Each structure stands twice: as C-alpha cells, then as structure tokens.
Amino acid sequence: MKIENKEYRTIWFDENNQSVKIIDQTKLPHQFMIKDLQTVKDAINAIKTMEVRGAPLIGGTAAYGMVLAIKENNDPNFIKKSSHDLIQSRPTAINLKWAVDRMMNKLSGLNDREVLSIALIEAKNICDEDEKFCENIGLNGLKIIEDIYNKKKDTVNILTHCNAGWLATINWGTATSPIYHAHKKGIPVHVWVDETRPRNQGANLTSYELNEEGVPNTIIADNTGGILMQRGDVDMCIVGSDRTLSTGDVCNKIGTYLKALAAYDNKVPFYVALPSSTIDWNIKNFKDIPIEERNSEELSHIEGLDKNNNLKKILIYPKKSNVLNLAFDVTPAKYVTGLITEKGICKASSDALKKMFK
Ligand code: MRU
C-alpha cells in the first residue's frame, strides 16, 4: 500500500546490501524511517521493541530473522538457538512460532551449501503468501460491506481496534483489507479508529495508513465505541487477531473484548479478520493463551511532538502509582459474528473452522 504515493511492503530483503529492510513503526506517524536489520539479534530486537508488530508481520520478520541467523553463522546449533530466541521475543501472536517452525521444517536435512538460499526463498514465500491471503481476506470481507451498503445506500461506518492494517501484515492488512477493497470499488466507507491505548496503534498507525490511502476515518478514544453503537453510528466492527483458537475464541489487542460486548448488546455485527497462520489448533482453553505483559512505561509515559516539532516522551501518571500493562485479551466465540479468512467467511466455532481448513 502507499505512503506518500509510493507503494511499499512492510518488510523486504535488500539483495544489494544482503540485509532485511523494515519500516520502523516506533517512529510513525511523525517520522517515516526505513531500518536495516543485519543480524538475528537485530530481528529479535525489532520484534521486542515493536519496530515491527502485528501478528503476520512478526511472523514475516521471524522468517527473515532465520535467514539473518544463517548468514551470520551457518552452524546447526546456532540456527537452533536463534529459532528459540526468535520464538521467545514476543509470546502472544502465534504467527511467530508458526513462521519459525515452518522455516525449521524446510531447512531440516539440507546440506550447509543450500541452507541459506532455500531459507531466503522460504522467508519470501511466507511473506508473499501472507500478502495473497490478506488480499483474499479483503475480497471475502468486501461482500459484507457491499451487503450493508446495498441495504443502507449510504456511507458504511466501520469500527476497528488497534492496527490490523497493512502495517501489521506484509500488505493489505487483515481488518483493513475489506475496507481498502470497498474504497477502491467506490463504496463510501468511513472508519472509526479506536486510539488503542497504551501504544496508540490505532491513532499512530491505522489512521495514518488510512489517510495515506485516502480512506475517511476518525480517531476516537477507546471508550467512545459504546455510545456510537447505541446511536446507530456503527454498521459493523472488524478487528484482527493475534491468536484464534480452534474453538473460535479470539485473542487480540487489549480492549477488543469490551468492544465485542458493546457490539453484542447493540446488535452490531462483530467480525474478526485473520489468515490461517493465526489459528492455534493446539490450545483449547483460552485461559492457557500466554498474555503478554509489557513495560509499565508504555502506560505511564506518552510520546509526541512538542511545539518545536521535536519528539518528546513525558510522564503523565503520578510517580508513585502502580501500573498494569496487559497487551491482549480474549473475546469468546459467542460474541463473534464471523471469521473472515483467506478461504471464506465462517462461524467462530470448531466445526466451522475444521470444515474450512482441515
Ligand atoms: O501489540 P501489537 O501491535 O503487535 O498488536 C497487534 C494486534 O493486536 C493486531 O490487531 C493483530 O496482530 C492483528 S494484525 C493483522
């Protein structure tokens, strides 16, 4: 998708430099910076510090992280240790382990002369596949937006949480892909963008990328969705997912659950868009999902431009206050109207998911 009218993907391999390029998302929306990852440590650091984030992009970065590990030291023990370190870099999004396992399976049994070139091809395949899957999610989700528009004959108002946009994937996004497809088709859409405290991925990333694509949007505080739904100002919600269980329970950015409850109470359809790489077929009880707890500074401090256009980080809480920063929550399947996947739309249930994917 576009930034200042130039097409980008969120990650790519630079053949000249033999390094991995990413868009540093910690600098957005105020600075657009492309960063070079040279080593597996750079990739791990990029995931931990959220220079790259969003489940599918974390997976793509981990895949390229494996390539960087092999480039550094083509020794099976180093490669194995790197795969463990990558998997440990963030706990909740399952795409991370999925991508590293896929790379390790592909590499097993290869001789050391072919390992690097095959790893590079597989990392690119993982990213190309994600792009294709996200595009298909968009084409499948477009039908829902079209149906609403055909009935309403007026702008379709869609609420989204966090950033499940193209910046969270390789391209297109998950939740945003149906929106981009509708916009490109000329269907009038408007997006309510949850700010998404504490890191403000909605305001900093979703609103930014929608602006760059010319999609009308309005940032709202995280507590505003409820009243908008009561007023009939939200036609549907679409969010992404970091891990969806085979039961249909959806783990996503903290606050998603509260939005789903409000949607359920107001009979607003609540859709979750995800590629199959986000499905966890093993964990059955959502309480077993590892929920990331991040640094309290993400809550107690805030970053922005001062009046001289310099980036500043300031403390906004009382110095002595305790702070808890849980990064994800789980929306039980009963509150989810449907799952929009690359293969089609299905119910959030084990039967429907099995039928679609197994
Ligand atoms: O902590 P983040 O920014 O990595 O969390 C991202 C989300 O929760 C997204 O909604 C999710 O990964 C879906 S991305 C297509």
Tab-separated table of C-alpha atoms and ligand atoms in Angstrom:
chain	number	residue	atom	x	y	z
A	1	MET	CA	0.000	0.000	0.000
A	2	LYS	CA	1.003	3.635	-0.293
A	3	ILE	CA	2.962	6.073	1.827
A	4	GLU	CA	3.267	9.491	0.213
A	5	ASN	CA	2.045	7.906	-3.023
A	6	LYS	CA	4.826	5.319	-3.153
A	7	GLU	CA	3.990	1.604	-2.890
A	8	TYR	CA	5.643	-0.315	-0.051
A	9	ARG	CA	5.565	-3.664	1.666
A	10	THR	CA	6.392	-3.655	5.372
A	11	ILE	CA	9.472	-5.902	5.031
A	12	TRP	CA	11.766	-6.926	2.189
A	13	PHE	CA	15.189	-8.405	1.520
A	14	ASP	CA	17.716	-5.977	0.072
A	15	GLU	CA	19.812	-8.020	-2.386
A	16	ASN	CA	22.493	-5.307	-2.766
A	17	ASN	CA	23.016	-4.904	0.947
A	18	GLN	CA	22.211	-8.540	1.823
A	19	SER	CA	20.114	-7.214	4.713
A	20	VAL	CA	16.444	-7.037	5.692
A	21	LYS	CA	14.630	-3.713	5.430
A	22	ILE	CA	11.711	-2.724	7.645
A	23	ILE	CA	9.637	0.401	8.215
A	24	ASP	CA	10.424	1.440	11.815
A	25	GLN	CA	6.897	1.656	13.258
A	26	THR	CA	8.017	3.166	16.565
A	27	LYS	CA	8.710	6.392	14.639
A	28	LEU	CA	5.288	6.618	12.948
A	29	PRO	CA	3.289	8.757	12.369
A	30	HIS	CA	5.780	11.596	12.869
A	31	GLN	CA	8.784	10.171	11.013
A	32	PHE	CA	8.935	7.670	8.153
A	33	MET	CA	12.169	5.719	8.552
A	34	ILE	CA	13.396	2.564	6.842
A	35	LYS	CA	15.689	0.482	9.002
A	36	ASP	CA	18.267	-2.162	8.152
A	37	LEU	CA	18.342	-5.481	10.029
A	38	GLN	CA	21.750	-7.165	9.667
A	39	THR	CA	21.734	-9.878	12.327
A	40	VAL	CA	19.265	-12.199	14.031
A	41	LYS	CA	19.706	-10.043	17.159
A	42	ASP	CA	18.513	-7.043	15.124
A	43	ALA	CA	15.400	-9.015	14.117
A	44	ILE	CA	14.706	-10.078	17.715
A	45	ASN	CA	15.179	-6.518	18.909
A	46	ALA	CA	12.856	-5.173	16.181
A	47	ILE	CA	10.112	-7.573	17.343
A	48	LYS	CA	10.657	-6.888	21.072
A	49	THR	CA	10.716	-3.111	20.757
A	50	MET	CA	7.820	-3.202	18.270
A	51	GLU	CA	9.680	-1.567	15.404
A	52	VAL	CA	7.684	-4.272	13.657
A	53	ARG	CA	4.459	-5.554	15.190
A	54	GLY	CA	1.148	-7.144	14.264
A	55	ALA	CA	0.864	-10.928	14.151
A	56	PRO	CA	1.548	-11.588	10.435
A	57	LEU	CA	4.428	-9.099	10.238
A	58	ILE	CA	6.027	-10.550	13.371
A	59	GLY	CA	5.873	-13.927	11.570
A	60	GLY	CA	7.473	-12.485	8.405
A	61	THR	CA	10.220	-10.800	10.449
A	62	ALA	CA	10.952	-14.040	12.314
A	63	ALA	CA	11.255	-15.868	8.983
A	64	TYR	CA	13.773	-13.301	7.719
A	65	GLY	CA	15.424	-13.412	11.178
A	66	MET	CA	16.220	-17.067	10.453
A	67	VAL	CA	17.834	-16.020	7.158
A	68	LEU	CA	19.997	-13.485	9.022
A	69	ALA	CA	21.000	-16.156	11.568
A	70	ILE	CA	22.163	-18.499	8.793
A	71	LYS	CA	24.066	-15.681	7.085
A	72	GLU	CA	25.856	-14.935	10.345
A	73	ASN	CA	26.782	-18.460	11.329
A	74	ASN	CA	25.711	-21.466	9.303
A	75	ASP	CA	26.045	-23.836	12.231
A	76	PRO	CA	23.082	-26.073	13.226
A	77	ASN	CA	23.434	-25.245	16.941
A	78	PHE	CA	23.456	-21.502	16.306
A	79	ILE	CA	20.484	-21.820	13.942
A	80	LYS	CA	18.548	-23.840	16.530
A	81	LYS	CA	19.331	-21.389	19.334
A	82	SER	CA	18.330	-18.473	17.076
A	83	SER	CA	14.999	-20.160	16.343
A	84	HIS	CA	14.326	-20.459	20.108
A	85	ASP	CA	15.328	-16.845	20.751
A	86	LEU	CA	13.072	-15.630	17.955
A	87	ILE	CA	10.090	-17.595	19.298
A	88	GLN	CA	10.692	-16.093	22.769
A	89	SER	CA	10.782	-12.499	21.503
A	90	ARG	CA	7.011	-11.955	21.937
A	91	PRO	CA	4.627	-14.502	23.457
A	92	THR	CA	1.085	-13.951	22.215
A	93	ALA	CA	0.955	-13.818	18.401
A	94	ILE	CA	1.114	-17.429	17.222
A	95	ASN	CA	2.339	-16.431	13.737
A	96	LEU	CA	5.800	-16.035	15.247
A	97	LYS	CA	6.178	-19.699	16.228
A	98	TRP	CA	4.276	-20.771	13.118
A	99	ALA	CA	6.785	-18.997	10.844
A	100	VAL	CA	9.891	-20.204	12.719
A	101	ASP	CA	8.606	-23.819	12.750
A	102	ARG	CA	7.874	-23.604	9.019
A	103	MET	CA	11.409	-22.331	8.356
A	104	MET	CA	12.990	-25.057	10.537
A	105	ASN	CA	10.946	-27.794	8.807
A	106	LYS	CA	12.014	-26.514	5.412
A	107	LEU	CA	15.682	-26.412	6.423
A	108	SER	CA	15.862	-29.792	8.125
A	109	GLY	CA	18.062	-32.284	6.283
A	110	LEU	CA	19.561	-29.715	3.867
A	111	ASN	CA	23.318	-29.585	3.382
A	112	ASP	CA	25.007	-26.384	4.551
A	113	ARG	CA	25.703	-25.123	0.989
A	114	GLU	CA	22.000	-24.894	0.143
A	115	VAL	CA	20.601	-23.795	3.530
A	116	LEU	CA	20.908	-20.038	3.003
A	117	SER	CA	19.404	-19.877	-0.481
A	118	ILE	CA	16.468	-22.134	0.495
A	119	ALA	CA	15.883	-20.133	3.696
A	120	LEU	CA	15.730	-16.939	1.687
A	121	ILE	CA	13.214	-18.428	-0.756
A	122	GLU	CA	11.045	-19.754	2.110
A	123	ALA	CA	11.045	-16.427	4.006
A	124	LYS	CA	9.958	-14.689	0.801
A	125	ASN	CA	7.288	-17.372	0.251
A	126	ILE	CA	5.923	-16.785	3.770
A	127	CYS	CA	5.656	-13.062	3.061
A	128	ASP	CA	4.214	-13.474	-0.459
A	129	GLU	CA	1.674	-15.954	0.867
A	130	ASP	CA	0.636	-13.578	3.646
A	131	GLU	CA	0.132	-10.808	1.116
A	132	LYS	CA	-2.046	-13.085	-1.050
A	133	PHE	CA	-4.032	-14.328	1.976
A	134	CYS	CA	-4.667	-10.768	3.153
A	135	GLU	CA	-5.807	-9.798	-0.335
A	136	ASN	CA	-8.272	-12.721	-0.301
A	137	ILE	CA	-9.471	-11.748	3.196
A	138	GLY	CA	-10.267	-8.380	1.633
A	139	LEU	CA	-12.204	-9.869	-1.278
A	140	ASN	CA	-14.187	-12.098	1.103
A	141	GLY	CA	-14.897	-9.299	3.586
A	142	LEU	CA	-15.856	-6.917	0.790
A	143	LYS	CA	-19.099	-8.867	0.312
A	144	ILE	CA	-20.205	-7.989	3.867
A	145	ILE	CA	-19.541	-4.278	3.311
A	146	GLU	CA	-21.290	-4.419	-0.067
A	147	ASP	CA	-24.384	-6.037	1.501
A	148	ILE	CA	-24.587	-3.315	4.156
A	149	TYR	CA	-24.152	-0.618	1.504
A	150	ASN	CA	-26.823	-2.118	-0.774
A	151	LYS	CA	-29.330	-2.020	2.098
A	152	LYS	CA	-28.288	1.318	3.561
A	153	LYS	CA	-27.431	3.210	0.348
A	154	ASP	CA	-25.225	5.459	2.440
A	155	THR	CA	-21.710	5.532	3.895
A	156	VAL	CA	-20.799	2.323	5.731
A	157	ASN	CA	-19.352	3.119	9.180
A	158	ILE	CA	-16.838	0.537	10.364
A	159	LEU	CA	-15.185	0.464	13.777
A	160	THR	CA	-11.741	-1.084	14.177
A	161	HIS	CA	-9.385	-1.572	17.118
A	162	CYS	CA	-5.582	-1.410	17.227
A	163	ASN	CA	-3.775	-1.705	13.907
A	164	ALA	CA	-4.746	-4.745	11.888
A	165	GLY	CA	-3.840	-2.750	8.806
A	166	TRP	CA	-1.218	-3.317	6.146
A	167	LEU	CA	1.453	-2.152	8.583
A	168	ALA	CA	0.627	-5.169	10.775
A	169	THR	CA	0.994	-7.585	7.851
A	170	ILE	CA	3.109	-7.677	4.700
A	171	ASN	CA	0.499	-5.768	2.692
A	172	TRP	CA	-3.292	-5.068	2.640
A	173	GLY	CA	-3.828	-5.828	6.359
A	174	THR	CA	-6.446	-8.158	7.744
A	175	ALA	CA	-9.214	-5.947	9.210
A	176	THR	CA	-8.397	-3.140	6.767
A	177	SER	CA	-8.243	-5.277	3.633
A	178	PRO	CA	-12.054	-5.425	3.135
A	179	ILE	CA	-12.112	-1.664	3.787
A	180	TYR	CA	-9.413	-0.950	1.169
A	181	HIS	CA	-11.197	-3.188	-1.336
A	182	ALA	CA	-14.519	-1.404	-0.706
A	183	HIS	CA	-12.862	2.010	-1.015
A	184	LYS	CA	-11.136	1.034	-4.291
A	185	LYS	CA	-14.522	-0.163	-5.601
A	186	GLY	CA	-16.101	3.207	-4.877
A	187	ILE	CA	-18.255	2.123	-1.920
A	188	PRO	CA	-18.349	5.028	0.558
A	189	VAL	CA	-16.774	3.888	3.818
A	190	HIS	CA	-15.802	5.711	6.975
A	191	VAL	CA	-13.699	4.143	9.732
A	192	TRP	CA	-13.973	4.800	13.457
A	193	VAL	CA	-10.406	4.228	14.646
A	194	ASP	CA	-10.011	3.274	18.309
A	195	GLU	CA	-6.993	5.160	19.626
A	196	THR	CA	-5.870	1.892	21.320
A	197	ARG	CA	-4.038	2.821	24.470
A	198	PRO	CA	-1.418	2.367	25.678
A	199	ARG	CA	0.703	2.361	22.500
A	200	ASN	CA	-1.920	4.060	20.332
A	201	GLN	CA	-1.551	1.738	17.340
A	202	GLY	CA	-4.980	2.898	16.154
A	203	ALA	CA	-4.156	6.603	16.175
A	204	ASN	CA	-0.491	6.289	15.185
A	205	LEU	CA	-0.729	3.550	12.576
A	206	THR	CA	-4.304	2.770	11.440
A	207	SER	CA	-5.384	6.368	10.984
A	208	TYR	CA	-2.010	7.160	9.354
A	209	GLU	CA	-2.242	4.364	6.794
A	210	LEU	CA	-5.929	5.071	6.022
A	211	ASN	CA	-5.024	8.739	5.451
A	212	GLU	CA	-2.261	7.726	3.036
A	213	GLU	CA	-4.811	5.653	1.061
A	214	GLY	CA	-7.436	8.402	1.189
A	215	VAL	CA	-9.926	6.430	3.310
A	216	PRO	CA	-12.081	8.744	5.503
A	217	ASN	CA	-11.531	7.988	9.188
A	218	THR	CA	-11.984	9.490	12.641
A	219	ILE	CA	-9.907	8.676	15.703
A	220	ILE	CA	-11.935	8.051	18.863
A	221	ALA	CA	-10.881	7.455	22.457
A	222	ASP	CA	-11.128	3.777	23.341
A	223	ASN	CA	-14.204	4.414	25.492
A	224	THR	CA	-16.258	6.025	22.729
A	225	GLY	CA	-17.320	2.979	20.679
A	226	GLY	CA	-20.191	2.093	23.040
A	227	ILE	CA	-22.120	5.316	22.663
A	228	LEU	CA	-21.531	5.362	18.900
A	229	MET	CA	-23.059	1.896	18.683
A	230	GLN	CA	-26.042	2.953	20.832
A	231	ARG	CA	-26.596	5.893	18.478
A	232	GLY	CA	-26.570	3.617	15.424
A	233	ASP	CA	-23.374	5.190	14.114
A	234	VAL	CA	-21.503	1.901	13.679
A	235	ASP	CA	-22.653	-0.543	10.960
A	236	MET	CA	-20.053	-3.186	11.714
A	237	CYS	CA	-16.828	-3.835	13.595
A	238	ILE	CA	-13.809	-5.557	12.057
A	239	VAL	CA	-10.748	-6.367	14.146
A	240	GLY	CA	-7.667	-8.546	13.658
A	241	SER	CA	-6.318	-11.381	15.774
A	242	ASP	CA	-3.021	-12.474	17.316
A	243	ARG	CA	-4.207	-15.990	18.025
A	244	THR	CA	-7.576	-17.558	17.267
A	245	LEU	CA	-8.272	-20.881	18.932
A	246	SER	CA	-9.867	-23.782	17.075
A	247	THR	CA	-12.861	-23.120	19.363
A	248	GLY	CA	-13.328	-19.710	17.694
A	249	ASP	CA	-12.195	-17.698	20.731
A	250	VAL	CA	-10.207	-14.692	19.554
A	251	CYS	CA	-7.153	-13.233	21.272
A	252	ASN	CA	-6.417	-9.682	20.103
A	253	LYS	CA	-5.206	-6.317	21.366
A	254	ILE	CA	-6.366	-5.380	24.864
A	255	GLY	CA	-9.811	-3.767	24.717
A	256	THR	CA	-11.129	-5.870	21.834
A	257	TYR	CA	-13.298	-7.869	24.258
A	258	LEU	CA	-15.029	-4.750	25.616
A	259	LYS	CA	-15.798	-3.620	22.064
A	260	ALA	CA	-17.259	-7.039	21.270
A	261	LEU	CA	-19.522	-6.837	24.353
A	262	ALA	CA	-20.804	-3.428	23.292
A	263	ALA	CA	-21.360	-4.695	19.746
A	264	TYR	CA	-23.276	-7.736	21.026
A	265	ASP	CA	-25.509	-5.579	23.230
A	266	ASN	CA	-26.273	-3.264	20.313
A	267	LYS	CA	-26.658	-5.991	17.655
A	268	VAL	CA	-23.742	-4.586	15.656
A	269	PRO	CA	-22.031	-7.346	13.627
A	270	PHE	CA	-18.561	-8.048	15.032
A	271	TYR	CA	-16.145	-9.666	12.550
A	272	VAL	CA	-12.596	-10.878	13.043
A	273	ALA	CA	-10.281	-10.991	10.017
A	274	LEU	CA	-7.339	-13.388	10.100
A	275	PRO	CA	-5.133	-15.557	7.910
A	276	SER	CA	-4.935	-19.282	8.761
A	277	SER	CA	-1.393	-18.754	10.145
A	278	THR	CA	-3.091	-17.085	13.156
A	279	ILE	CA	-5.074	-20.202	14.130
A	280	ASP	CA	-3.816	-22.147	17.155
A	281	TRP	CA	-5.004	-25.744	16.687
A	282	ASN	CA	-3.486	-26.933	19.989
A	283	ILE	CA	-4.693	-24.773	22.891
A	284	LYS	CA	-8.323	-25.499	23.698
A	285	ASN	CA	-8.905	-23.274	26.738
A	286	PHE	CA	-8.431	-19.551	26.146
A	287	LYS	CA	-7.096	-19.132	29.684
A	288	ASP	CA	-3.992	-21.046	28.521
A	289	ILE	CA	-3.060	-18.397	25.932
A	290	PRO	CA	0.118	-16.578	27.043
A	291	ILE	CA	-0.903	-12.944	27.500
A	292	GLU	CA	1.991	-10.536	27.123
A	293	GLU	CA	2.572	-8.096	29.957
A	294	ARG	CA	4.625	-5.142	28.778
A	295	ASN	CA	6.620	-2.402	30.430
A	296	SER	CA	4.508	-0.073	32.593
A	297	GLU	CA	6.236	2.902	30.944
A	298	GLU	CA	4.034	2.365	27.886
A	299	LEU	CA	1.112	3.484	30.072
A	300	SER	CA	2.691	5.991	32.391
A	301	HIS	CA	4.529	7.924	29.651
A	302	ILE	CA	3.395	9.320	26.341
A	303	GLU	CA	5.349	10.395	23.277
A	304	GLY	CA	4.541	13.128	20.779
A	305	LEU	CA	5.741	16.279	19.072
A	306	ASP	CA	6.341	19.385	21.166
A	307	LYS	CA	5.662	22.869	19.831
A	308	ASN	CA	9.103	22.952	18.181
A	309	ASN	CA	8.330	19.687	16.346
A	310	ASN	CA	10.750	17.679	18.487
A	311	LEU	CA	9.751	14.178	19.611
A	312	LYS	CA	9.330	14.171	23.405
A	313	LYS	CA	8.385	11.490	25.908
A	314	ILE	CA	6.686	12.718	29.081
A	315	LEU	CA	5.373	11.176	32.303
A	316	ILE	CA	1.585	11.516	32.645
A	317	TYR	CA	0.842	9.436	35.798
A	318	PRO	CA	1.576	10.087	39.465
A	319	LYS	CA	5.133	8.874	40.122
A	320	LYS	CA	4.042	6.579	42.961
A	321	SER	CA	1.148	4.802	41.169
A	322	ASN	CA	1.180	1.112	40.332
A	323	VAL	CA	0.561	0.342	36.682
A	324	LEU	CA	-0.520	-2.902	34.945
A	325	ASN	CA	0.038	-3.195	31.205
A	326	LEU	CA	-1.584	-6.327	29.752
A	327	ALA	CA	-1.267	-6.252	25.976
A	328	PHE	CA	-4.034	-8.642	24.864
A	329	ASP	CA	-7.428	-10.031	25.848
A	330	VAL	CA	-9.706	-12.779	24.599
A	331	THR	CA	-13.123	-12.375	23.024
A	332	PRO	CA	-15.165	-15.560	23.487
A	333	ALA	CA	-16.510	-17.048	20.240
A	334	LYS	CA	-20.143	-16.330	21.192
A	335	TYR	CA	-19.559	-12.602	20.644
A	336	VAL	CA	-18.007	-13.043	17.192
A	337	THR	CA	-20.397	-12.803	14.230
A	338	GLY	CA	-17.920	-14.423	11.843
A	339	LEU	CA	-14.290	-15.036	10.968
A	340	ILE	CA	-13.124	-13.559	7.657
A	341	THR	CA	-10.301	-15.762	6.360
A	342	GLU	CA	-8.438	-16.233	3.092
A	343	LYS	CA	-10.705	-19.163	2.291
A	344	GLY	CA	-14.023	-17.512	3.081
A	345	ILE	CA	-16.197	-16.386	5.991
A	346	CYS	CA	-17.088	-18.909	8.654
A	347	LYS	CA	-18.667	-19.074	12.091
A	348	ALA	CA	-16.364	-18.767	15.087
A	349	SER	CA	-16.757	-22.423	16.031
A	350	SER	CA	-14.627	-25.560	15.963
A	351	ASP	CA	-16.900	-27.289	13.441
A	352	ALA	CA	-16.830	-24.367	11.026
A	353	LEU	CA	-13.072	-23.855	11.345
A	354	LYS	CA	-12.357	-27.572	10.877
A	355	LYS	CA	-14.610	-27.680	7.824
A	356	MET	CA	-12.834	-24.703	6.282
A	357	PHE	CA	-9.231	-25.661	6.996
A	358	LYS	CA	-8.775	-29.363	7.721
B	1	MRU	O1	0.909	-5.387	20.058
B	1	MRU	P1	0.680	-5.379	18.577
B	1	MRU	O2	0.690	-4.017	17.973
B	1	MRU	O3	1.616	-6.336	17.861
B	1	MRU	O4	-0.777	-5.962	18.426
B	1	MRU	C1	-1.365	-6.071	17.165
B	1	MRU	C2	-2.763	-6.535	17.201
B	1	MRU	O5	-3.323	-6.810	18.234
B	1	MRU	C3	-3.432	-6.722	15.880
B	1	MRU	O6	-4.801	-6.451	15.966
B	1	MRU	C4	-3.257	-8.179	15.455
B	1	MRU	O7	-1.903	-8.541	15.484
B	1	MRU	C5	-3.794	-8.443	14.120
B	1	MRU	S1	-2.679	-7.872	12.896
B	1	MRU	C6	-3.252	-8.113	11.360
